[in-house]
PDB file of C-alpha atoms in Angstrom:
ATOM      1  CA  MET A  88       0.000   0.000   0.000  1.00 57.00           C
ATOM      2  CA  ASN A  89       2.921   2.306   0.197  1.00 63.00           C
ATOM      3  CA  ALA A  90       2.827   2.956  -3.456  1.00 72.00           C
ATOM      4  CA  GLU A  91       4.952   5.794  -4.548  1.00 80.00           C
ATOM      5  CA  ARG A  92       2.883   8.895  -5.323  1.00 81.00           C
ATOM      6  CA  PRO A  93       3.166  10.198  -8.844  1.00 81.00           C
ATOM      7  CA  ARG A  94       5.180  13.323  -9.127  1.00 83.00           C
ATOM      8  CA  ARG A  95       3.187  16.480  -9.757  1.00 83.00           C
ATOM      9  CA  VAL A  96       3.755  18.277 -12.988  1.00 79.00           C
ATOM     10  CA  VAL A  97       2.915  21.915 -13.533  1.00 75.00           C
ATOM     11  CA  VAL A  98       1.382  22.526 -16.901  1.00 73.00           C
ATOM     12  CA  THR A  99       1.724  26.018 -18.324  1.00 71.00           C
ATOM     13  CA  SER A 100       0.805  27.606 -21.564  1.00 66.00           C
ATOM     14  CA  PRO A 101       2.868  30.108 -23.492  1.00 63.00           C
ATOM     15  CA  TRP A 102      -0.348  32.175 -23.783  1.00 62.00           C
ATOM     16  CA  THR A 103      -0.681  32.618 -20.024  1.00 54.00           C
ATOM     17  CA  ARG A 104       1.442  35.724 -20.024  1.00 52.00           C
ATOM     18  CA  ALA A 105      -0.341  37.258 -23.006  1.00 48.00           C
ATOM     19  CA  ALA A 106      -3.739  36.671 -21.443  1.00 48.00           C
ATOM     20  CA  ARG A 107      -2.827  38.812 -18.449  1.00 47.00           C
ATOM     21  CA  ARG A 108      -2.003  41.814 -20.594  1.00 46.00           C
ATOM     22  CA  SER A 109      -4.743  44.152 -21.541  1.00 52.00           C
ATOM     23  CA  ARG A 110      -5.756  43.590 -25.119  1.00 46.00           C
ATOM     24  CA  SER A 111      -7.018  47.136 -25.503  1.00 58.00           C
ATOM     25  CA  TYR A 112      -4.731  49.717 -26.993  1.00 63.00           C
ATOM     26  CA  PRO A 113      -4.428  52.647 -24.572  1.00 69.00           C
ATOM     27  CA  ILE A 114      -6.194  55.812 -25.689  1.00 70.00           C
ATOM     28  CA  VAL A 115      -3.157  57.881 -24.720  1.00 72.00           C
ATOM     29  CA  ARG A 116      -1.080  55.930 -27.180  1.00 71.00           C
ATOM     30  CA  GLU A 117      -3.751  56.330 -29.852  1.00 71.00           C
ATOM     31  CA  ILE A 118      -3.688  60.104 -29.322  1.00 74.00           C
ATOM     32  CA  ASP A 119       0.114  60.298 -29.217  1.00 70.00           C
ATOM     33  CA  GLU A 120       0.461  58.307 -32.419  1.00 72.00           C
ATOM     34  CA  GLN A 121      -2.259  60.420 -34.061  1.00 75.00           C
ATOM     35  CA  SER A 122      -4.128  57.363 -35.233  1.00 78.00           C
ATOM     36  CA  GLU A 123      -7.701  57.446 -36.503  1.00 79.00           C
ATOM     37  CA  VAL A 124      -9.056  56.502 -33.074  1.00 75.00           C
ATOM     38  CA  GLY A 125      -6.917  59.148 -31.368  1.00 76.00           C
ATOM     39  CA  ALA A 126      -8.049  61.740 -33.889  1.00 83.00           C
ATOM     40  CA  LEU A 127     -11.648  60.736 -33.209  1.00 82.00           C
ATOM     41  CA  TYR A 128     -11.188  61.292 -29.463  1.00 80.00           C
ATOM     42  CA  MET A 129      -9.553  64.681 -30.033  1.00 83.00           C
ATOM     43  CA  ARG A 130     -12.276  65.776 -32.489  1.00 89.00           C
ATOM     44  CA  SER A 131     -14.883  64.762 -29.949  1.00 89.00           C
ATOM     45  CA  LEU A 132     -13.217  66.867 -27.235  1.00 88.00           C
ATOM     46  CA  MET A 133     -12.809  69.852 -29.555  1.00 90.00           C
ATOM     47  CA  ARG A 134     -16.412  69.555 -30.783  1.00 94.00           C
ATOM     48  CA  THR A 135     -17.669  69.543 -27.196  1.00 93.00           C
ATOM     49  CA  GLN A 136     -15.635  72.632 -26.362  1.00 94.00           C
ATOM     50  CA  LEU A 137     -16.749  74.398 -29.558  1.00 95.00           C
ATOM     51  CA  ARG A 138     -20.382  73.621 -28.815  1.00 95.00           C
ATOM     52  CA  LEU A 139     -20.013  75.053 -25.317  1.00 95.00           C
ATOM     53  CA  GLY A 140     -18.278  78.170 -26.635  1.00 95.00           C
ATOM     54  CA  VAL A 141     -20.955  78.822 -29.242  1.00 96.00           C
ATOM     55  CA  LEU A 142     -23.688  78.293 -26.643  1.00 95.00           C
ATOM     56  CA  VAL A 143     -22.136  80.790 -24.216  1.00 95.00           C
ATOM     57  CA  VAL A 144     -21.557  83.355 -26.969  1.00 94.00           C
ATOM     58  CA  LEU A 145     -25.152  83.058 -28.186  1.00 94.00           C
ATOM     59  CA  LEU A 146     -26.573  83.279 -24.667  1.00 93.00           C
ATOM     60  CA  VAL A 147     -24.521  86.380 -23.856  1.00 92.00           C
ATOM     61  CA  CYS A 148     -24.177  88.201 -27.176  1.00 90.00           C
ATOM     62  CA  GLY A 149     -27.760  87.609 -28.278  1.00 90.00           C
ATOM     63  CA  PRO A 150     -29.375  89.587 -25.456  1.00 89.00           C
ATOM     64  CA  LEU A 151     -26.553  92.160 -25.490  1.00 88.00           C
ATOM     65  CA  ALA A 152     -27.093  92.784 -29.201  1.00 88.00           C
ATOM     66  CA  ALA A 153     -30.830  93.096 -28.580  1.00 89.00           C
ATOM     67  CA  LEU A 154     -30.388  95.849 -25.960  1.00 87.00           C
ATOM     68  CA  PRO A 155     -29.683  98.700 -28.418  1.00 85.00           C
ATOM     69  CA  VAL A 156     -32.616  97.538 -30.533  1.00 88.00           C
ATOM     70  CA  LEU A 157     -34.825  97.543 -27.441  1.00 88.00           C
ATOM     71  CA  PHE A 158     -33.649 101.012 -26.478  1.00 86.00           C
ATOM     72  CA  SER A 159     -34.411 102.387 -29.936  1.00 86.00           C
ATOM     73  CA  VAL A 160     -37.793 100.637 -30.274  1.00 90.00           C
ATOM     74  CA  VAL A 161     -39.097 101.559 -26.792  1.00 88.00           C
ATOM     75  CA  PRO A 162     -38.860 105.352 -26.541  1.00 84.00           C
ATOM     76  CA  LEU A 163     -39.599 105.327 -22.807  1.00 87.00           C
ATOM     77  CA  THR A 164     -36.155 103.881 -22.097  1.00 83.00           C
ATOM     78  CA  LYS A 165     -34.504 106.991 -23.538  1.00 81.00           C
ATOM     79  CA  THR A 166     -36.291 109.309 -21.127  1.00 85.00           C
ATOM     80  CA  VAL A 167     -35.790 107.345 -17.901  1.00 87.00           C
ATOM     81  CA  VAL A 168     -32.981 108.816 -15.795  1.00 88.00           C
ATOM     82  CA  VAL A 169     -31.466 106.905 -12.869  1.00 87.00           C
ATOM     83  CA  LEU A 170     -28.761 108.455 -10.680  1.00 86.00           C
ATOM     84  CA  GLY A 171     -28.459 111.307 -13.167  1.00 87.00           C
ATOM     85  CA  LEU A 172     -27.682 108.991 -16.097  1.00 85.00           C
ATOM     86  CA  PRO A 173     -29.985 107.759 -18.868  1.00 86.00           C
ATOM     87  CA  LEU A 174     -31.160 104.162 -18.386  1.00 84.00           C
ATOM     88  CA  PRO A 175     -29.436 102.822 -21.555  1.00 85.00           C
ATOM     89  CA  TRP A 176     -26.086 104.131 -20.321  1.00 84.00           C
ATOM     90  CA  LEU A 177     -26.530 102.467 -16.937  1.00 85.00           C
ATOM     91  CA  VAL A 178     -27.604  99.160 -18.412  1.00 85.00           C
ATOM     92  CA  LEU A 179     -24.825  99.081 -21.020  1.00 84.00           C
ATOM     93  CA  GLY A 180     -22.220 100.513 -18.648  1.00 84.00           C
ATOM     94  CA  LEU A 181     -22.942  98.626 -15.440  1.00 85.00           C
ATOM     95  CA  ALA A 182     -25.386  95.750 -15.804  1.00 83.00           C
ATOM     96  CA  VAL A 183     -23.610  94.110 -18.723  1.00 88.00           C
ATOM     97  CA  TYR A 184     -20.331  93.384 -16.947  1.00 90.00           C
ATOM     98  CA  PRO A 185     -21.643  91.044 -14.234  1.00 90.00           C
ATOM     99  CA  VAL A 186     -23.444  89.036 -16.920  1.00 90.00           C
ATOM    100  CA  VAL A 187     -20.280  88.753 -19.036  1.00 92.00           C
ATOM    101  CA  VAL A 188     -18.140  87.806 -16.017  1.00 94.00           C
ATOM    102  CA  ALA A 189     -20.685  85.185 -14.891  1.00 94.00           C
ATOM    103  CA  ALA A 190     -20.797  83.708 -18.401  1.00 94.00           C
ATOM    104  CA  ALA A 191     -16.988  83.621 -18.544  1.00 95.00           C
ATOM    105  CA  CYS A 192     -16.789  81.883 -15.155  1.00 96.00           C
ATOM    106  CA  TYR A 193     -19.390  79.341 -16.244  1.00 95.00           C
ATOM    107  CA  TYR A 194     -17.515  78.715 -19.494  1.00 95.00           C
ATOM    108  CA  VAL A 195     -14.185  78.154 -17.730  1.00 95.00           C
ATOM    109  CA  TRP A 196     -15.822  75.851 -15.166  1.00 95.00           C
ATOM    110  CA  ARG A 197     -17.478  73.738 -17.875  1.00 95.00           C
ATOM    111  CA  VAL A 198     -14.349  73.562 -20.058  1.00 94.00           C
ATOM    112  CA  GLU A 199     -12.222  72.452 -17.104  1.00 94.00           C
ATOM    113  CA  ARG A 200     -14.832  69.853 -16.196  1.00 94.00           C
ATOM    114  CA  THR A 201     -14.929  68.575 -19.784  1.00 92.00           C
ATOM    115  CA  GLU A 202     -11.139  68.324 -19.916  1.00 90.00           C
ATOM    116  CA  ARG A 203     -11.072  66.569 -16.534  1.00 91.00           C
ATOM    117  CA  ASP A 204     -13.655  64.035 -17.759  1.00 89.00           C
ATOM    118  CA  PHE A 205     -11.621  63.516 -20.938  1.00 86.00           C
ATOM    119  CA  ALA A 206      -8.426  62.997 -18.921  1.00 85.00           C
ATOM    120  CA  ASP A 207     -10.221  60.476 -16.702  1.00 86.00           C
ATOM    121  CA  LEU A 208     -11.436  58.623 -19.786  1.00 82.00           C
ATOM    122  CA  VAL A 209      -7.935  58.561 -21.260  1.00 80.00           C
ATOM    123  CA  GLU A 210      -6.336  57.409 -18.001  1.00 80.00           C
ATOM    124  CA  GLN A 211      -8.968  54.719 -17.513  1.00 77.00           C
ATOM    125  CA  SER A 212      -7.955  52.800 -20.612  1.00 65.00           C
TER     126      SER A 212
END
């Protein structure tokens, strides 16, 4: 009954090492090599930023461009005087700047967030 135990043999495959590696090509490398996939990612980022820029410009410049038209169409605005200045001067001189600064802050915040999301996507691969 004391039969000798068979010796254990470890069986390995040459593919074991390759299976552990990620089969996906990193996005960073795609971008660095300027491949079609990398170009697609960069176009997507640039399109997102362009869309945001156009949106902010339209939301700010549209109403600002309409103000002179409003002042010329509504004659009452020309006669209203606040703090010794005509209303159009006050609106164009004072009220416009906080709107422009707020829009600029929003734009910078959204662009940074978009770039952070893009960097996270690139690092994730």
